[in-house]
Amino acid sequence: MRNRKFIPMLVYLVVLVLIFAWTSGAFNPNRVELSHTQIVDLFEQERVKAFVIQGSAMELTLHSAYEGKTTILCTLGDPDYFLAQVGDLLEAQTESGILEGYNFLPVEATTPMDYVVPLLVAGGVLLAAVGF
């Protein structure tokens, strides 16, 4: 009898983890965890064709594949430090045509709905799991 209550709670926890993983972008096939040094190395090796930075998120489009991907999504620890470190390199590569374009987008503001919707879904799953 005690086992019957455990299974719905386990299902609830699995669904909750999947929902939060999905909303955080963990299932994105282009997401690659690169260190700051690896990102800078891609620029120094002239492999970056274009990039977009939005907050700490960075999307790189590469001339040649890196781990089988020509588009990579990664996270910058400190975008300002990154730009200070590679600023001169960006200018030189833009002038020579290696870097075809880049953009810095404003950070998207989070809305209350960004928090409410996952909580409502999780609450609905919890209610279904306990049999309400």
Backbone as ProteinMPNN parsed JSONL, in Angstrom:
{"seq_chain_A": "MRNRKFIPMLVYLVVLVLIFAWTSGAFNPNRVELSHTQIVDLFEQERVKAFVIQGSAMELTLHSAYEGKTTILCTLGDPDYFLAQVGDLLEAQTESGILEGYNFLPVEATTPMDYVVPLLVAGGVLLAAVGF", "coords_chain_A": {"N_chain_A": [[0.816, -1.192, 0.0], [1.925, 1.202, 0.773], [3.783, 1.568, -1.217], [2.238, 2.275, -3.407], [1.709, 5.014, -3.182], [4.196, 6.041, -3.482], [5.015, 5.688, -6.154], [3.392, 7.505, -7.839], [4.436, 9.915, -6.845], [7.093, 9.691, -7.57], [6.824, 9.701, -10.357], [5.837, 12.285, -10.644], [8.098, 13.791, -9.802], [9.977, 13.108, -11.796], [8.714, 14.124, -14.093], [8.651, 16.824, -13.392], [11.408, 17.445, -13.273], [12.062, 17.029, -15.973], [10.494, 19.041, -17.18], [11.659, 21.42, -16.176], [14.242, 21.08, -17.185], [13.725, 21.172, -19.908], [12.708, 23.816, -20.192], [14.974, 25.227, -19.558], [16.584, 24.803, -21.698], [18.136, 22.55, -21.936], [17.817, 20.394, -23.629], [18.615, 21.14, -26.121], [20.076, 20.401, -29.147], [22.288, 21.727, -30.177], [23.65, 22.817, -28.089], [26.641, 23.212, -26.488], [28.999, 22.704, -24.032], [31.477, 24.82, -23.539], [34.669, 25.874, -22.455], [35.918, 29.09, -21.395], [38.434, 29.487, -22.496], [38.39, 27.657, -24.643], [36.465, 28.844, -26.285], [37.704, 31.283, -26.943], [39.91, 30.197, -28.26], [38.689, 29.17, -30.584], [38.142, 31.546, -31.928], [40.753, 32.556, -32.236], [41.831, 30.589, -33.871], [40.594, 31.187, -36.177], [38.104, 30.1, -36.858], [35.547, 30.953, -36.482], [32.713, 32.119, -38.045], [30.515, 33.804, -37.736], [28.806, 35.412, -34.995], [26.503, 35.696, -32.226], [25.688, 37.451, -29.346], [23.75, 37.342, -26.479], [23.022, 38.556, -23.546], [24.478, 36.323, -21.411], [24.485, 34.266, -23.125], [25.723, 32.707, -26.035], [25.82, 32.349, -29.508], [27.48, 30.623, -31.904], [28.503, 30.592, -35.271], [30.231, 28.529, -37.331], [33.091, 28.226, -39.564], [34.184, 25.729, -40.098], [33.291, 22.448, -38.962], [32.855, 21.817, -35.484], [33.183, 19.316, -33.263], [31.347, 18.015, -34.887], [29.42, 19.928, -35.404], [28.261, 22.939, -36.911], [26.994, 25.086, -35.942], [26.952, 26.431, -32.797], [25.745, 26.63, -29.519], [26.541, 28.289, -26.594], [27.641, 29.243, -23.273], [28.749, 32.25, -21.914], [30.913, 33.113, -19.302], [31.581, 35.705, -18.411], [30.616, 38.134, -20.34], [31.594, 40.755, -20.847], [34.309, 40.647, -20.143], [35.159, 38.759, -21.997], [34.764, 40.169, -24.423], [36.535, 42.286, -24.033], [38.891, 40.884, -24.098], [39.041, 39.748, -26.688], [38.53, 41.804, -28.429], [40.254, 43.351, -30.209], [41.005, 41.318, -31.93], [38.545, 40.66, -33.051], [38.02, 42.95, -34.574], [40.16, 42.866, -36.429], [39.656, 40.413, -37.727], [37.173, 40.935, -38.828], [37.747, 42.967, -40.654], [39.42, 41.548, -42.402], [37.675, 39.724, -43.439], [37.252, 37.224, -42.409], [35.625, 36.969, -40.157], [32.355, 37.263, -40.632], [30.146, 38.529, -39.589], [28.594, 39.914, -36.651], [26.632, 40.235, -33.653], [25.157, 41.957, -30.919], [22.715, 41.351, -28.808], [20.024, 42.75, -26.867], [19.352, 41.731, -23.489], [16.739, 39.48, -22.935], [13.894, 40.354, -21.156], [12.64, 38.759, -18.287], [9.4, 37.533, -17.737], [6.53, 37.407, -15.542], [5.07, 35.213, -16.436], [6.96, 33.444, -17.331], [7.673, 32.106, -15.085], [5.289, 31.291, -13.955], [3.869, 29.527, -15.717], [5.453, 27.036, -15.872], [5.167, 26.318, -13.166], [2.386, 26.005, -12.92], [1.969, 23.847, -14.649], [3.513, 21.917, -13.341], [2.114, 21.817, -10.935], [-0.344, 20.821, -11.856], [0.439, 18.296, -12.734], [1.225, 17.222, -10.293], [-1.224, 17.193, -8.908], [-2.588, 15.358, -10.515], [-0.989, 13.154, -10.084], [-1.347, 12.514, -7.377], [-3.916, 11.833, -7.43], [-6.141, 13.567, -7.313]], "CA_chain_A": [[0.0, 0.0, 0.0], [2.805, 2.359, 0.857], [4.434, 1.655, -2.524], [1.319, 2.915, -4.356], [1.851, 6.472, -3.084], [5.548, 6.386, -3.885], [5.125, 5.708, -7.615], [2.944, 8.785, -8.398], [5.359, 10.982, -6.457], [8.274, 9.507, -8.412], [6.433, 10.182, -11.688], [5.777, 13.743, -10.527], [9.453, 14.332, -9.756], [10.593, 12.928, -13.112], [8.089, 15.096, -14.998], [9.097, 18.145, -12.961], [12.795, 17.615, -13.717], [12.035, 17.162, -17.43], [9.942, 20.358, -17.515], [12.663, 22.444, -15.917], [15.343, 20.869, -18.13], [13.258, 21.65, -21.206], [12.619, 25.275, -20.193], [16.315, 25.797, -19.472], [17.283, 24.565, -22.959], [19.075, 21.44, -21.801], [17.614, 19.421, -24.697], [18.997, 21.739, -27.386], [21.167, 19.595, -29.688], [23.441, 22.553, -30.523], [24.281, 23.32, -26.878], [27.925, 22.597, -26.184], [29.652, 23.389, -22.923], [32.855, 25.17, -23.86], [35.319, 26.765, -21.491], [36.267, 30.406, -21.935], [39.628, 29.286, -23.313], [38.003, 26.993, -25.891], [35.772, 29.833, -27.12], [38.741, 32.192, -27.455], [40.7, 29.428, -29.228], [37.954, 29.117, -31.857], [38.363, 32.832, -32.594], [42.165, 32.655, -32.611], [42.056, 29.65, -34.969], [39.83, 31.746, -37.296], [37.051, 29.151, -37.21], [34.234, 31.571, -36.276], [32.196, 32.843, -39.21], [29.649, 34.848, -37.199], [28.321, 35.089, -33.659], [25.513, 36.562, -31.589], [25.712, 37.379, -27.883], [22.57, 37.892, -25.812], [23.304, 38.302, -22.138], [25.642, 35.441, -21.323], [24.334, 33.224, -24.142], [26.444, 32.996, -27.276], [25.611, 31.423, -30.619], [28.581, 30.701, -32.861], [28.422, 29.915, -36.565], [31.627, 28.226, -37.638], [33.501, 27.906, -40.93], [34.336, 24.274, -40.142], [32.571, 21.812, -37.852], [33.472, 21.541, -34.185], [32.44, 18.174, -32.722], [30.277, 17.688, -35.818], [28.407, 20.994, -35.477], [28.72, 24.227, -37.427], [26.343, 26.09, -35.099], [27.137, 26.053, -31.397], [25.22, 27.49, -28.472], [27.322, 28.117, -25.374], [27.433, 30.277, -22.269], [29.93, 33.015, -21.508], [30.915, 33.442, -17.883], [31.587, 37.164, -18.3], [30.687, 38.661, -21.708], [32.425, 41.963, -20.931], [35.702, 40.207, -20.125], [35.391, 38.115, -23.287], [34.886, 41.201, -25.457], [37.784, 43.015, -23.793], [40.005, 40.006, -24.454], [39.115, 39.46, -28.131], [38.077, 42.973, -29.19], [41.158, 43.655, -31.324], [40.922, 40.181, -32.84], [37.279, 40.788, -33.787], [38.199, 44.003, -35.583], [41.079, 42.388, -37.474], [39.001, 39.354, -38.499], [36.089, 41.553, -39.599], [38.381, 43.665, -41.781], [39.972, 40.58, -43.354], [36.581, 38.931, -43.988], [37.118, 35.93, -41.725], [34.411, 37.122, -39.357], [31.416, 37.885, -41.56], [29.193, 39.364, -38.881], [28.31, 39.63, -35.246], [25.575, 41.079, -33.109], [24.958, 41.939, -29.48], [21.288, 41.584, -28.587], [19.698, 43.035, -25.465], [18.87, 40.588, -22.709], [15.28, 39.411, -22.874], [13.377, 40.477, -19.794], [11.765, 37.665, -17.879], [8.063, 37.963, -17.338], [5.954, 36.491, -14.554], [4.596, 34.0, -17.103], [8.087, 32.525, -17.437], [7.708, 31.323, -13.851], [3.954, 30.786, -13.627], [3.48, 28.393, -16.567], [6.016, 25.768, -15.382], [4.589, 25.973, -11.862], [1.029, 25.501, -13.147], [2.084, 22.505, -15.219], [3.988, 21.037, -12.269], [0.99, 21.637, -10.002], [-1.317, 19.929, -12.497], [0.992, 16.945, -12.706], [1.163, 16.782, -8.894], [-2.622, 16.858, -8.604], [-2.906, 14.115, -11.219], [-0.204, 12.066, -9.481], [-1.914, 12.113, -6.088], [-5.274, 11.354, -7.679], [-7.154, 14.538, -6.858]], "C_chain_A": [[0.864, 1.262, 0.0], [3.495, 2.608, -0.484], [3.554, 2.359, -3.544], [1.445, 4.435, -4.322], [3.228, 6.921, -3.552], [5.671, 6.546, -5.404], [4.586, 7.008, -8.214], [3.886, 9.945, -8.041], [6.637, 10.898, -7.288], [7.996, 10.004, -9.832], [6.403, 11.706, -11.688], [7.178, 14.343, -10.553], [10.155, 14.214, -11.101], [10.037, 13.95, -14.095], [8.549, 16.505, -14.651], [10.526, 18.421, -13.417], [12.848, 17.801, -15.232], [11.515, 18.529, -17.866], [10.989, 21.439, -17.31], [13.88, 22.288, -16.83], [14.962, 21.405, -19.508], [13.223, 23.172, -21.246], [13.995, 25.926, -20.101], [17.133, 25.555, -20.733], [18.257, 23.409, -22.918], [18.95, 20.421, -22.938], [17.98, 19.98, -26.068], [20.199, 20.982, -27.95], [22.41, 20.41, -30.041], [24.163, 23.098, -29.293], [25.529, 22.507, -26.597], [28.538, 23.399, -25.042], [31.124, 23.585, -23.269], [33.414, 26.05, -22.754], [35.617, 28.098, -22.187], [37.459, 30.273, -22.886], [39.289, 28.637, -24.651], [37.297, 27.969, -26.831], [36.789, 30.781, -27.739], [39.594, 31.471, -28.496], [40.002, 29.339, -30.588], [38.133, 30.416, -32.635], [39.805, 32.94, -33.066], [42.513, 31.722, -33.767], [41.289, 30.058, -36.23], [38.746, 30.793, -37.78], [35.663, 29.771, -37.111], [33.862, 32.417, -37.484], [31.338, 34.03, -38.762], [29.246, 34.44, -35.788], [27.314, 36.126, -33.195], [25.632, 36.346, -30.091], [24.446, 38.043, -27.366], [22.693, 37.552, -24.338], [24.565, 37.483, -22.035], [25.558, 34.293, -22.331], [25.024, 33.657, -25.431], [26.139, 31.913, -28.301], [26.708, 31.662, -31.64], [28.217, 29.972, -34.141], [29.858, 29.762, -37.045], [31.861, 27.968, -39.12], [33.621, 26.389, -41.108], [33.737, 23.679, -38.87], [33.463, 21.619, -36.626], [32.61, 20.48, -33.52], [31.2, 17.871, -33.574], [29.223, 18.768, -35.984], [29.02, 22.269, -36.042], [28.021, 25.385, -36.726], [26.409, 25.592, -33.672], [26.501, 27.098, -30.504], [26.03, 27.229, -27.216], [27.056, 29.3, -24.442], [28.758, 30.931, -21.93], [29.83, 33.309, -20.018], [30.811, 34.939, -17.673], [31.74, 37.751, -19.706], [31.577, 39.894, -21.847], [33.914, 41.606, -20.958], [36.07, 39.567, -21.462], [35.621, 39.166, -24.372], [36.153, 42.025, -25.281], [38.981, 42.197, -24.258], [40.147, 39.831, -25.965], [38.715, 40.647, -29.005], [38.934, 43.299, -30.4], [41.115, 42.554, -32.383], [39.65, 40.249, -33.676], [37.398, 41.827, -34.893], [39.06, 43.51, -36.744], [40.397, 41.333, -38.347], [37.826, 39.902, -39.308], [36.656, 42.249, -40.828], [38.904, 42.687, -42.83], [38.904, 39.672, -43.954], [36.415, 37.556, -43.364], [35.835, 35.917, -40.907], [33.424, 37.925, -40.191], [30.384, 38.759, -40.864], [29.055, 38.954, -37.435], [27.278, 40.62, -34.75], [25.522, 40.897, -31.6], [23.508, 42.32, -29.233], [21.029, 41.923, -27.126], [19.161, 41.779, -24.773], [17.348, 40.638, -22.666], [14.842, 39.481, -21.418], [12.487, 39.28, -19.478], [10.438, 38.242, -17.421], [7.549, 37.003, -16.276], [5.475, 35.176, -15.182], [5.717, 32.973, -17.271], [8.193, 31.632, -16.203], [6.374, 30.64, -13.572], [3.607, 29.528, -14.428], [4.128, 27.087, -16.1], [5.442, 25.349, -14.024], [3.165, 25.435, -12.009], [1.059, 24.085, -13.715], [2.524, 21.519, -14.14], [2.882, 20.784, -11.249], [-0.062, 20.697, -10.573], [-0.844, 18.491, -12.482], [0.937, 16.397, -11.278], [-0.26, 16.375, -8.519], [-3.043, 15.555, -9.284], [-2.195, 12.927, -10.563], [-0.792, 11.594, -8.154], [-3.373, 11.713, -6.224], [-6.363, 12.284, -7.204], [-8.256, 14.704, -7.846]], "O_chain_A": [[0.567, 2.245, -0.68], [3.758, 3.757, -0.837], [4.076, 2.986, -4.466], [1.296, 5.079, -5.361], [3.399, 8.065, -3.974], [6.361, 7.449, -5.878], [5.274, 7.59, -9.052], [4.099, 10.846, -8.852], [7.199, 11.926, -7.666], [8.846, 10.656, -10.439], [6.887, 12.341, -12.625], [7.413, 15.317, -11.267], [10.862, 15.137, -11.505], [10.792, 14.572, -14.843], [8.812, 17.302, -15.553], [10.822, 19.515, -13.896], [13.599, 18.643, -15.724], [12.034, 19.115, -18.816], [11.185, 22.285, -18.182], [14.489, 23.289, -17.207], [15.783, 22.017, -20.191], [13.661, 23.768, -22.229], [14.162, 27.068, -20.528], [18.257, 26.044, -20.838], [19.122, 23.301, -23.786], [19.887, 19.662, -23.183], [17.682, 19.35, -27.083], [21.242, 20.925, -27.3], [23.489, 19.837, -30.191], [25.184, 23.772, -29.43], [25.484, 21.282, -26.483], [28.585, 24.628, -25.091], [31.906, 22.635, -23.288], [32.699, 26.877, -22.187], [35.569, 28.201, -23.412], [37.478, 30.881, -23.956], [39.839, 29.022, -25.683], [37.51, 27.925, -28.043], [36.734, 31.05, -28.939], [39.964, 32.066, -29.509], [40.657, 29.425, -31.627], [38.263, 30.396, -33.859], [40.052, 33.376, -34.191], [43.401, 32.033, -34.562], [41.331, 29.351, -37.237], [38.498, 30.691, -38.982], [34.694, 29.187, -37.598], [34.604, 33.312, -37.889], [31.422, 35.119, -39.33], [29.332, 33.267, -35.426], [27.269, 37.255, -33.685], [25.673, 35.21, -29.618], [24.109, 39.16, -27.76], [22.495, 36.407, -23.932], [25.618, 37.899, -22.519], [26.45, 33.447, -22.387], [24.924, 34.807, -25.858], [26.192, 30.72, -28.002], [26.848, 32.763, -32.174], [27.685, 28.863, -34.102], [30.602, 30.738, -37.15], [30.955, 27.55, -39.841], [33.214, 25.838, -42.131], [33.687, 24.336, -37.831], [34.649, 21.304, -36.73], [31.435, 20.717, -33.242], [30.144, 17.518, -33.05], [28.216, 18.535, -36.652], [30.145, 22.637, -35.702], [28.411, 26.54, -36.896], [25.98, 24.48, -33.368], [26.689, 28.298, -30.7], [26.194, 26.078, -26.811], [26.334, 30.233, -24.792], [29.759, 30.255, -21.691], [28.773, 33.71, -19.531], [30.029, 35.394, -16.838], [32.857, 37.858, -20.214], [32.246, 40.057, -22.867], [34.684, 42.2, -21.713], [37.154, 39.802, -21.994], [36.569, 39.059, -25.15], [36.779, 42.42, -26.264], [39.966, 42.747, -24.751], [41.267, 39.773, -26.472], [38.577, 40.491, -30.219], [38.411, 43.501, -31.496], [41.181, 42.828, -33.582], [39.667, 39.935, -34.866], [36.933, 41.612, -36.013], [38.718, 43.72, -37.908], [40.542, 41.353, -39.57], [37.519, 39.372, -40.376], [36.104, 42.13, -41.922], [38.836, 42.972, -44.026], [39.194, 38.921, -44.885], [35.525, 36.802, -43.756], [35.058, 34.964, -40.964], [33.624, 39.116, -40.432], [29.805, 39.645, -41.493], [29.352, 37.824, -37.046], [27.072, 41.685, -35.331], [25.807, 39.819, -31.078], [23.119, 43.472, -29.425], [21.735, 41.437, -26.242], [18.594, 40.892, -25.411], [16.748, 41.679, -22.401], [15.356, 38.76, -20.564], [11.683, 38.851, -20.306], [10.378, 39.303, -16.798], [8.079, 35.901, -16.128], [5.477, 34.139, -14.518], [5.456, 31.773, -17.345], [8.739, 30.531, -16.273], [6.336, 29.541, -13.019], [3.099, 28.561, -13.861], [3.414, 26.096, -15.94], [5.256, 24.16, -13.768], [2.78, 24.508, -11.297], [0.272, 23.23, -13.311], [1.978, 20.421, -14.034], [2.731, 19.666, -10.757], [-0.612, 19.867, -9.849], [-1.63, 17.573, -12.246], [0.63, 15.221, -11.083], [-0.473, 15.339, -7.889], [-3.765, 14.748, -8.7], [-2.743, 11.827, -10.5], [-0.741, 10.404, -7.841], [-4.0, 11.299, -5.249], [-7.407, 11.828, -6.738], [-9.182, 15.482, -7.613]]}, "name": "protein", "num_of_chains": 1, "seq": "MRNRKFIPMLVYLVVLVLIFAWTSGAFNPNRVELSHTQIVDLFEQERVKAFVIQGSAMELTLHSAYEGKTTILCTLGDPDYFLAQVGDLLEAQTESGILEGYNFLPVEATTPMDYVVPLLVAGGVLLAAVGF"}
